[in-house]
Structures are given as C-alpha cells and as structure tokens.
PDB file of C-alpha atoms and ligand atoms in Angstrom:
ATOM      1  CA  UNK A  29      90.989 100.829 103.682  1.00  0.00           C
ATOM      2  CA  UNK A  30      88.701 103.755 104.424  1.00  0.00           C
ATOM      3  CA  UNK A  31      88.581 107.726 105.357  1.00  0.00           C
ATOM      4  CA  UNK A  32      87.014 105.890 109.351  1.00  0.00           C
ATOM      5  CA  UNK A  33      89.673 103.880 109.662  1.00  0.00           C
ATOM      6  CA  UNK A  34      90.702 103.768 113.123  1.00  0.00           C
ATOM      7  CA  UNK A  35      94.159 102.499 114.533  1.00  0.00           C
ATOM      8  CA  UNK A  36      95.485 103.054 118.273  1.00  0.00           C
ATOM      9  CA  UNK A  37      98.587 102.321 120.249  1.00  0.00           C
ATOM     10  CA  UNK A  38     100.595 103.604 122.395  1.00  0.00           C
ATOM     11  CA  UNK A  39     103.648 103.299 124.331  1.00  0.00           C
ATOM     12  CA  UNK A  40     105.053 100.860 126.668  1.00  0.00           C
ATOM     13  CA  UNK A  41     104.340 102.321 129.829  1.00  0.00           C
ATOM     14  CA  UNK A  42     100.645 103.486 128.513  1.00  0.00           C
ATOM     15  CA  UNK A  43     101.208 107.201 129.299  1.00  0.00           C
ATOM     16  CA  UNK A  44     100.948 107.915 125.672  1.00  0.00           C
ATOM     17  CA  UNK A  45      98.226 106.695 124.099  1.00  0.00           C
ATOM     18  CA  UNK A  46      97.099 107.896 120.323  1.00  0.00           C
ATOM     19  CA  UNK A  47      94.525 107.396 117.970  1.00  0.00           C
ATOM     20  CA  UNK A  48      94.882 107.866 113.986  1.00  0.00           C
ATOM     21  CA  UNK A  49      91.797 108.396 112.039  1.00  0.00           C
ATOM     22  CA  UNK A  50      91.697 107.790 108.715  1.00  0.00           C
ATOM     23  CA  UNK A  51      94.412 105.818 105.667  1.00  0.00           C
ATOM     24  CA  UNK A  52      98.671 106.316 106.257  1.00  0.00           C
ATOM     25  CA  UNK A  53     100.164 107.732 102.549  1.00  0.00           C
ATOM     26  CA  UNK A  54     102.992 106.457 102.875  1.00  0.00           C
ATOM     27  CA  UNK A  55     104.634 103.559 105.419  1.00  0.00           C
ATOM     28  CA  UNK A  56     108.385 102.585 105.287  1.00  0.00           C
ATOM     29  CA  UNK A  57     111.379  99.982 106.675  1.00  0.00           C
ATOM     30  CA  UNK A  58     113.445 103.116 107.064  1.00  0.00           C
ATOM     31  CA  UNK A  59     117.553 102.024 108.036  1.00  0.00           C
ATOM     32  CA  UNK A  60     119.099 104.895 108.275  1.00  0.00           C
ATOM     33  CA  UNK A  61     121.611 105.299 111.485  1.00  0.00           C
ATOM     34  CA  UNK A  62     119.398 108.675 112.979  1.00  0.00           C
ATOM     35  CA  UNK A  63     116.410 105.360 113.249  1.00  0.00           C
ATOM     36  CA  UNK A  64     118.684 102.914 114.014  1.00  0.00           C
ATOM     37  CA  UNK A  65     120.282 104.495 116.806  1.00  0.00           C
ATOM     38  CA  UNK A  66     116.587 106.358 118.368  1.00  0.00           C
ATOM     39  CA  UNK A  67     115.454 102.816 118.286  1.00  0.00           C
ATOM     40  CA  UNK A  68     117.337 100.327 119.604  1.00  0.00           C
ATOM     41  CA  UNK A  69     117.036  98.255 116.688  1.00  0.00           C
ATOM     42  CA  UNK A  70     118.293  96.670 113.217  1.00  0.00           C
ATOM     43  CA  UNK A  71     115.860 100.050 110.873  1.00  0.00           C
ATOM     44  CA  UNK A  72     112.310 101.162 112.048  1.00  0.00           C
ATOM     45  CA  UNK A  73     108.426 100.908 110.085  1.00  0.00           C
ATOM     46  CA  UNK A  74     107.608 103.839 110.273  1.00  0.00           C
ATOM     47  CA  UNK A  75     103.650 104.696 108.703  1.00  0.00           C
ATOM     48  CA  UNK A  76     103.185 108.847 107.902  1.00  0.00           C
ATOM     49  CA  UNK A  77      99.885 110.278 108.300  1.00  0.00           C
ATOM     50  CA  UNK A  78      98.304 113.313 107.915  1.00  0.00           C
ATOM     51  CA  UNK A  79      98.564 115.536 111.129  1.00  0.00           C
ATOM     52  CA  UNK A  80      94.760 116.281 111.124  1.00  0.00           C
ATOM     53  CA  UNK A  81      94.697 112.202 111.556  1.00  0.00           C
ATOM     54  CA  UNK A  82      97.237 111.220 114.764  1.00  0.00           C
ATOM     55  CA  UNK A  83      96.047 112.796 117.948  1.00  0.00           C
ATOM     56  CA  UNK A  84      97.759 111.765 121.422  1.00  0.00           C
ATOM     57  CA  UNK A  85      96.639 111.380 124.070  1.00  0.00           C
ATOM     58  CA  UNK A  86      97.512 111.832 127.950  1.00  0.00           C
ATOM     59  CA  UNK A  87     100.801 113.223 127.152  1.00  0.00           C
ATOM     60  CA  UNK A  88     103.673 115.797 125.418  1.00  0.00           C
ATOM     61  CA  UNK A  89     106.338 113.259 123.248  1.00  0.00           C
ATOM     62  CA  UNK A  90     110.043 114.182 124.177  1.00  0.00           C
ATOM     63  CA  UNK A  91     111.601 114.417 120.849  1.00  0.00           C
ATOM     64  CA  UNK A  92     115.521 113.813 120.110  1.00  0.00           C
ATOM     65  CA  UNK A  93     116.517 116.224 117.019  1.00  0.00           C
ATOM     66  CA  UNK A  94     118.576 115.829 113.897  1.00  0.00           C
ATOM     67  CA  UNK A  95     119.696 116.559 111.028  1.00  0.00           C
ATOM     68  CA  UNK A  96     117.734 114.700 107.416  1.00  0.00           C
ATOM     69  CA  UNK A  97     119.678 114.374 105.233  1.00  0.00           C
ATOM     70  CA  UNK A  98     117.415 117.021 103.835  1.00  0.00           C
ATOM     71  CA  UNK A  99     119.907 119.077 105.951  1.00  0.00           C
ATOM     72  CA  UNK A 100     115.982 120.137 108.001  1.00  0.00           C
ATOM     73  CA  UNK A 101     115.715 118.899 110.473  1.00  0.00           C
ATOM     74  CA  UNK A 102     113.941 115.357 111.811  1.00  0.00           C
ATOM     75  CA  UNK A 103     112.304 114.966 115.109  1.00  0.00           C
ATOM     76  CA  UNK A 104     112.664 111.401 116.804  1.00  0.00           C
ATOM     77  CA  UNK A 105     109.883 111.062 118.872  1.00  0.00           C
ATOM     78  CA  UNK A 106     109.087 109.070 122.477  1.00  0.00           C
ATOM     79  CA  UNK A 107     106.854 108.884 125.878  1.00  0.00           C
ATOM     80  CA  UNK A 108     108.225 111.680 127.858  1.00  0.00           C
ATOM     81  CA  UNK A 109     107.932 108.424 130.607  1.00  0.00           C
ATOM     82  CA  UNK A 110     109.261 105.519 129.719  1.00  0.00           C
ATOM     83  CA  UNK A 111     111.358 106.638 126.734  1.00  0.00           C
ATOM     84  CA  UNK A 112     109.583 103.861 124.287  1.00  0.00           C
ATOM     85  CA  UNK A 113     110.262 104.822 120.358  1.00  0.00           C
ATOM     86  CA  UNK A 114     106.995 107.340 118.964  1.00  0.00           C
ATOM     87  CA  UNK A 115     107.049 108.546 115.773  1.00  0.00           C
ATOM     88  CA  UNK A 116     108.698 110.756 114.088  1.00  0.00           C
ATOM     89  CA  UNK A 117     108.301 114.362 112.279  1.00  0.00           C
ATOM     90  CA  UNK A 118     110.472 116.204 109.305  1.00  0.00           C
ATOM     91  CA  UNK A 119     110.415 119.301 108.181  1.00  0.00           C
ATOM     92  CA  UNK A 120     111.018 117.510 104.746  1.00  0.00           C
ATOM     93  CA  UNK A 121     107.429 117.238 105.172  1.00  0.00           C
ATOM     94  CA  UNK A 122     106.112 119.319 107.441  1.00  0.00           C
ATOM     95  CA  UNK A 123     102.546 118.121 107.275  1.00  0.00           C
ATOM     96  CA  UNK A 124     102.675 114.291 107.940  1.00  0.00           C
ATOM     97  CA  UNK A 125     103.776 113.069 111.427  1.00  0.00           C
ATOM     98  CA  UNK A 126     105.563 109.103 111.185  1.00  0.00           C
ATOM     99  CA  UNK A 127     103.691 106.907 113.615  1.00  0.00           C
ATOM    100  CA  UNK A 128     106.256 103.999 114.984  1.00  0.00           C
ATOM    101  CA  UNK A 129     104.097 101.257 114.376  1.00  0.00           C
ATOM    102  CA  UNK A 130     105.369  98.692 116.109  1.00  0.00           C
ATOM    103  CA  UNK A 131     103.563 100.685 119.028  1.00  0.00           C
ATOM    104  CA  UNK A 132     100.363 100.087 117.313  1.00  0.00           C
ATOM    105  CA  UNK A 133      98.089  97.662 119.452  1.00  0.00           C
ATOM    106  CA  UNK A 134      99.075  95.745 116.563  1.00  0.00           C
ATOM    107  CA  UNK A 135     101.348  96.245 113.887  1.00  0.00           C
ATOM    108  CA  UNK A 136     100.000  93.591 112.104  1.00  0.00           C
ATOM    109  CA  UNK A 137      97.419  96.056 110.601  1.00  0.00           C
ATOM    110  CA  UNK A 138      99.725  98.340 108.788  1.00  0.00           C
ATOM    111  CA  UNK A 139     102.104  96.862 106.500  1.00  0.00           C
ATOM    112  CA  UNK A 140     105.215  98.781 104.465  1.00  0.00           C
ATOM    113  CA  UNK A 141     106.000  98.763 101.091  1.00  0.00           C
ATOM    114  CA  UNK A 142     109.223  99.582 100.250  1.00  0.00           C
ATOM    115  CA  UNK A 143     112.291 100.291 102.074  1.00  0.00           C
ATOM    116  CA  UNK A 144     114.935 103.413 102.541  1.00  0.00           C
ATOM    117  CA  UNK A 145     117.939 103.958 103.240  1.00  0.00           C
ATOM    118  CA  UNK A 146     119.029 100.102 102.259  1.00  0.00           C
ATOM    119  CA  UNK A 147     123.187 101.559 102.063  1.00  0.00           C
ATOM    120  CA  UNK A 148     123.191 102.455 105.870  1.00  0.00           C
ATOM    121  CA  UNK A 149     120.953  98.274 106.324  1.00  0.00           C
ATOM    122  CA  UNK A 150     123.177  95.208 108.748  1.00  0.00           C
ATOM    123  CA  UNK A 151     124.070  93.605 106.614  1.00  0.00           C
ATOM    124  CA  UNK A 152     123.823  90.194 109.435  1.00  0.00           C
ATOM    125  CA  UNK A 153     120.180  89.757 108.031  1.00  0.00           C
ATOM    126  CA  UNK A 154     118.054  89.870 105.003  1.00  0.00           C
ATOM    127  CA  UNK A 155     116.904  92.313 103.355  1.00  0.00           C
ATOM    128  CA  UNK A 156     112.287  92.254 102.935  1.00  0.00           C
ATOM    129  CA  UNK A 157     113.030  89.445  99.293  1.00  0.00           C
ATOM    130  CA  UNK A 158     109.930  91.583  96.793  1.00  0.00           C
ATOM    131  CA  UNK A 159     109.132  95.484  98.633  1.00  0.00           C
ATOM    132  CA  UNK A 160     111.152  98.165  96.477  1.00  0.00           C
ATOM    133  CA  UNK A 161     113.772  99.336  98.643  1.00  0.00           C
ATOM    134  CA  UNK A 162     116.347 102.897  97.557  1.00  0.00           C
ATOM    135  CA  UNK A 163     118.954 103.384  98.950  1.00  0.00           C
ATOM    136  CA  UNK A 164     118.478 106.187 100.783  1.00  0.00           C
ATOM    137  CA  UNK A 165     114.813 108.583 100.451  1.00  0.00           C
ATOM    138  CA  UNK A 166     112.801 108.004  98.720  1.00  0.00           C
ATOM    139  CA  UNK A 167     112.661 110.310  94.365  1.00  0.00           C
ATOM    140  CA  UNK A 168     109.274 112.849  94.790  1.00  0.00           C
ATOM    141  CA  UNK A 169     107.406 111.667  91.838  1.00  0.00           C
ATOM    142  CA  UNK A 170     108.478 108.283  93.566  1.00  0.00           C
ATOM    143  CA  UNK A 171     106.205 108.829  96.657  1.00  0.00           C
ATOM    144  CA  UNK A 172     103.486 110.347  95.333  1.00  0.00           C
ATOM    145  CA  UNK A 173     102.639 106.852  93.051  1.00  0.00           C
ATOM    146  CA  UNK A 174     102.976 104.556  96.242  1.00  0.00           C
ATOM    147  CA  UNK A 175     100.444 108.284  97.938  1.00  0.00           C
ATOM    148  CA  UNK A 176      98.395 107.819  95.610  1.00  0.00           C
ATOM    149  CA  UNK A 177      98.428 103.993  95.516  1.00  0.00           C
ATOM    150  CA  UNK A 178      96.200 103.526  98.788  1.00  0.00           C
TER     151      UNK A 178
HETATM  152 ZN1   ZN B 227     105.148 105.252 128.435  1.00  0.00          ZN
HETATM  153 ZN1   ZN B 228     114.431 106.698 109.577  1.00  0.00          ZN
END
C-alpha cells in the first residue's frame, strides 16, 4: 500500500461520493451499540484515516451525535438524502475520520485488523476466527502498535 492509494465510495443514492488518498491508520469491526443502531446492522466496519485524506464531494453529511465510552461526542454520519451510513468521527480522536467500509465501491480493498466492543457483539453469529479482540475501546498502546504496522 502506498501513500497515493486512492479509495472511492459513496452512498446508496450516489448523492454522496468520496475519495480517500493514502493509507488507513486503523480498521476495526465495531460491535458497539451505537454503531449497531446507527448502521442497522450487527456491527460496523470502520476504516480510520487522517481527516485530510478523505475528500467528500457533492454533499453535506448529516450526523447523529452520541456519547462515546470516552465521555466525548461521537458523530455517526449519513447521507442526508438516502440515509446511508457513511462514517463516523469522535472528539476522542479529533485527527481522524472513520469511513464505513461497506460504502466503498469495492469493500474488499480494505480489511479490518481487529474487533472492538466485543462485549456487545450479538450471540448468534461467531466472531472473526483470527482477528485480535477487545471488549471495549482499544488501549492506546495497542492502537499505536496497530498504526505503526500499516
Ligand atoms: Zn445518498
Ligand atoms: Zn462503534
């Protein structure tokens, strides 16, 4: 993966399109209740990039605001026209923006490196067989290790 890698994606109605330049800082399957509810799915897979890497075109994103484990606001972003979940931001990680990887034109191009908030994972489907698991948020030391591994 090089620094000029470009990923593209958008919402279901195509009003929102985005391009991402560069490599992800970290990618997690997130089982937290807020991601579950904001995406209508049993988990969200979020790829986090530096803010400057993500260029959103054509549209403003709506955001539903929740409070994260950190006690700081978390913004679950969606297309204001069709409601597709697009990504998330957290005041706990102000330098980064999360992209829901299901919104990529090809969701196969990025893969998660771990699972977080497994304490609220649903019981009726197994967790990933090999990915590292965290009951809640990733401890800073582990996050740093993961960021340096890309
Ligand atoms: Zn849309
Ligand atoms: Zn989450």
